[in-house]
Structure formats: C-alpha cells, structure tokens
Coordinates of N, CA and C in Angstrom, one line a residue:
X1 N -14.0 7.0 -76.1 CA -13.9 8.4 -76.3 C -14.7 9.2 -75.3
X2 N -14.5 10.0 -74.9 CA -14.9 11.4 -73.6 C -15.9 12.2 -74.5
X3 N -16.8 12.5 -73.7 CA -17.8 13.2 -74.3 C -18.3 14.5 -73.3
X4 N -18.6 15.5 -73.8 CA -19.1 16.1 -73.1 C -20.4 16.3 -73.1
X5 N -21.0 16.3 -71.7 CA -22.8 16.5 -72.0 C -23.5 17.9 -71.3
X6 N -24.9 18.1 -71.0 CA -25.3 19.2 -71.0 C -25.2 19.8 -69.1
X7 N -25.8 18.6 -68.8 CA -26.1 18.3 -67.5 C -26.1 16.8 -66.9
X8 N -26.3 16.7 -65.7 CA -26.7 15.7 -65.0 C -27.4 15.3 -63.7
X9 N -28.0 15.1 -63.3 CA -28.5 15.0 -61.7 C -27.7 13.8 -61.0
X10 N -26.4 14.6 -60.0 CA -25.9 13.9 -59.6 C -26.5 13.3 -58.0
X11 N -27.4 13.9 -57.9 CA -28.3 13.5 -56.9 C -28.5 11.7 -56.9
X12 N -28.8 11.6 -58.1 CA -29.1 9.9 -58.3 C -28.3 9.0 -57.5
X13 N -28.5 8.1 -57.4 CA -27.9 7.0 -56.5 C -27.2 7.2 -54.9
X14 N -27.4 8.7 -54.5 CA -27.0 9.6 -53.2 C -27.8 9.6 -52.0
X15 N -28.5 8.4 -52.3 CA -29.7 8.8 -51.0 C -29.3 8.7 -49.8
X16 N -29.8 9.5 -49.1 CA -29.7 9.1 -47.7 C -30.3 8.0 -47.1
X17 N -29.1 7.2 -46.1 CA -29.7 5.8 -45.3 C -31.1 6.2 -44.5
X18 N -31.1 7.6 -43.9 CA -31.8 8.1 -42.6 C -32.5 9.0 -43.2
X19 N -34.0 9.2 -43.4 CA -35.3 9.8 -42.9 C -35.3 11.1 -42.5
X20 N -34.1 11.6 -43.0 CA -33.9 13.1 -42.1 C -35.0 14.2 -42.1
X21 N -35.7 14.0 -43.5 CA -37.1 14.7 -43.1 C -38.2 14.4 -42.2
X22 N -38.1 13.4 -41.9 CA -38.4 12.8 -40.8 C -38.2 13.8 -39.1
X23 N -36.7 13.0 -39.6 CA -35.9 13.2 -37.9 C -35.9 14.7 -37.2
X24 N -36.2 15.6 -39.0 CA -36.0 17.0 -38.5 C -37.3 17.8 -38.8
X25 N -38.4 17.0 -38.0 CA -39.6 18.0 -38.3 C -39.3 18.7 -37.1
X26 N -39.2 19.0 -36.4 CA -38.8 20.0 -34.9 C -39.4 19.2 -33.9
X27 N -39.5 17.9 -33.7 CA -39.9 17.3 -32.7 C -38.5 16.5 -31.6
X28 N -38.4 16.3 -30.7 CA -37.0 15.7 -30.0 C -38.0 14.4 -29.9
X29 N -36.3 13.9 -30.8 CA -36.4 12.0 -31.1 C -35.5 11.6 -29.7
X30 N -35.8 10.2 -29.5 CA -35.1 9.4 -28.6 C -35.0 8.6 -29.9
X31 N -33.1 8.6 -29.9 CA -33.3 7.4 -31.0 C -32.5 6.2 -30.4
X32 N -32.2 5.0 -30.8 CA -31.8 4.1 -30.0 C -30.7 3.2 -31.3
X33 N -29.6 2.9 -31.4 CA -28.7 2.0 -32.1 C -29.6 0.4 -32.1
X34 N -29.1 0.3 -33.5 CA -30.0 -1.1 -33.6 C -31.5 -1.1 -33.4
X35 N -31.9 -0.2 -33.9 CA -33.5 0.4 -34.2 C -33.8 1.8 -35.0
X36 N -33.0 2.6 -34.7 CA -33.5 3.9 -35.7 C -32.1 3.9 -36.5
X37 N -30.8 3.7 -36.2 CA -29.8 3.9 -37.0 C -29.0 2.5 -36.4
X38 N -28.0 2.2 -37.4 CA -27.4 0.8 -37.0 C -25.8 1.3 -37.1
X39 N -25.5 2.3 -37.4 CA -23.6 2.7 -36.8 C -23.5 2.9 -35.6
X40 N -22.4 3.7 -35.4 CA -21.8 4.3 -33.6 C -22.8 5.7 -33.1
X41 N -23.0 5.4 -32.0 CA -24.0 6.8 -31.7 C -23.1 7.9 -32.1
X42 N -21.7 7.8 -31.9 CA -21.3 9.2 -32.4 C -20.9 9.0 -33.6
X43 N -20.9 8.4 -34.9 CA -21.0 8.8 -36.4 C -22.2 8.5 -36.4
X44 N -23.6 8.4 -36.1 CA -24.7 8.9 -36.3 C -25.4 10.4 -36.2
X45 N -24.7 10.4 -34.6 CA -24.5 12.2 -34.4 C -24.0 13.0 -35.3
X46 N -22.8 12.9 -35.9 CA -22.0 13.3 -36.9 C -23.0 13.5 -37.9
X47 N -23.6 12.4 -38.6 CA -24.1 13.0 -39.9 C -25.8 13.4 -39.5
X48 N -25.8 13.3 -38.6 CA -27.5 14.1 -38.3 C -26.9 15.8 -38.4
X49 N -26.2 16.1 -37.6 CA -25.1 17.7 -38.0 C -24.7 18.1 -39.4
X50 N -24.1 17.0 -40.0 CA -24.0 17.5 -41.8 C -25.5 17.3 -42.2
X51 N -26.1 16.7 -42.3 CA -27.5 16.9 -42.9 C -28.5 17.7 -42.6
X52 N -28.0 18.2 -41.2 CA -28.5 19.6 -40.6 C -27.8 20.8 -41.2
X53 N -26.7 21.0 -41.7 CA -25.8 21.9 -42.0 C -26.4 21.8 -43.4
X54 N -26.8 21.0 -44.3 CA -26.9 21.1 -45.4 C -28.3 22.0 -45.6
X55 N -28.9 21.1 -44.4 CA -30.6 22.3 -44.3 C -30.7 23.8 -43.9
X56 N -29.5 23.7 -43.7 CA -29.1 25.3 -42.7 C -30.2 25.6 -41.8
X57 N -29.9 24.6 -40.9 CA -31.0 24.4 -39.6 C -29.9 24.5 -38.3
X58 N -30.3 24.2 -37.5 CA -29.6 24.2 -36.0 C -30.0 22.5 -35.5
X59 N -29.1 21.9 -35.1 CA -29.6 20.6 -34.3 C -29.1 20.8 -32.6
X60 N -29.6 20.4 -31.9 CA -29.5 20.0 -30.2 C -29.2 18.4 -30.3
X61 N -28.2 18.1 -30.0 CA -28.4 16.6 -29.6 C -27.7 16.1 -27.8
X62 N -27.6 15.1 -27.7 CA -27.2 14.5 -26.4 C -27.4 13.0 -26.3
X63 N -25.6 12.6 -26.4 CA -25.6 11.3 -26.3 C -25.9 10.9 -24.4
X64 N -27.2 9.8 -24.5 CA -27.5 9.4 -23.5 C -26.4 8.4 -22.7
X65 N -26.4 7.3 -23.7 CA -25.3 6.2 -23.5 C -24.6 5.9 -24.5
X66 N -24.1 4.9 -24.4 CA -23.7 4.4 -25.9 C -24.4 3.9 -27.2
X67 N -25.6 3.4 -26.7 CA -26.4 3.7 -28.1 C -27.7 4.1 -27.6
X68 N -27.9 5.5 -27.0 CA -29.3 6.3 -27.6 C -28.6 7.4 -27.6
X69 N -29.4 8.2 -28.7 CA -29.3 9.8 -28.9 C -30.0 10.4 -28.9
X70 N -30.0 11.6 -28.3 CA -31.8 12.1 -28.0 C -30.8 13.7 -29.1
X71 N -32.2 13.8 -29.9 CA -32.1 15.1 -30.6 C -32.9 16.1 -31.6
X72 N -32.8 17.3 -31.9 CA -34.1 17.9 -32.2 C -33.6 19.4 -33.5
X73 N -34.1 18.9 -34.3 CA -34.0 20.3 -35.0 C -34.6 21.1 -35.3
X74 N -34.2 22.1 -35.8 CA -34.6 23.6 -35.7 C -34.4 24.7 -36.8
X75 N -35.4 24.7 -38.0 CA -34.9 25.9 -38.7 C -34.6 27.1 -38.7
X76 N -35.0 27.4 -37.5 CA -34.1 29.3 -36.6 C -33.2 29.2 -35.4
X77 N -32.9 29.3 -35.1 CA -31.4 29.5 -33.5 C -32.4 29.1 -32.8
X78 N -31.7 27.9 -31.8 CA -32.3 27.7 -30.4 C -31.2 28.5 -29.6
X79 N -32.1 29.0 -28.6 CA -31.5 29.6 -27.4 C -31.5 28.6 -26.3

C-alpha cells in the first residue's frame, strides 16, 4: 500500500563523483583525464557547466587536448 509522507531529502544518495567545491574556489585548475576525472574531457566539461549552473556562477574552460582541461570559476561575470 502507497503512503504518503511529510518530506524527504532527496539529496541522499546524489552525490557528486567531483569535488566541485574544490574545483570552483576561483582558482584555474589544469586537470588531466585519468587523474582528476576518469570520463571524456568533454563530458567532464559538460558537467563542471551544470554544476556551475546550479551555483549560478560563470565557468571559463579550454580543452587543451584530449585529456586535459584547464578551467576556472567565478561567482560574478568574467569579462
């Protein structure tokens, strides 16, 4: 039988793989595949942008090669 309840923190079990409070103190990271993140440099890029978007921050990034990404966030507009 279905119940209904008050609340829940669906936050539980959601964590993030990546350190984003980390990644996003405003410092520019060199990060490197198979050391700071283990997917494709570009679905790594991808979710450093949603987890930036969720901060309502600004990110800079730039894929070097195929696996480093250099990138830096910012909680006001870079120019």
């Amino acid at each position: 039988m279905s119940r209904i309840i008050e609340n829940f923190d669906f936050s539980i079990g959601r964590r993030s793989k990546y350190d984003w409070d980390t990644f996003f103190d405003g410092n520019i990271y060199l990060l490197k595949q198979g050391e700071d993140f283990d997917c494709s440099t570009a679905s790594f890029r991808t979710q450093a942008y949603n987890a930036a978007r969720s901060r309502q921050g600004r990110l800079l990034t730039s894929i070097q090669d195929d696996k480093t990404l250099v990138m830096m966030f910012s909680e006001h507009s870079i120019r």
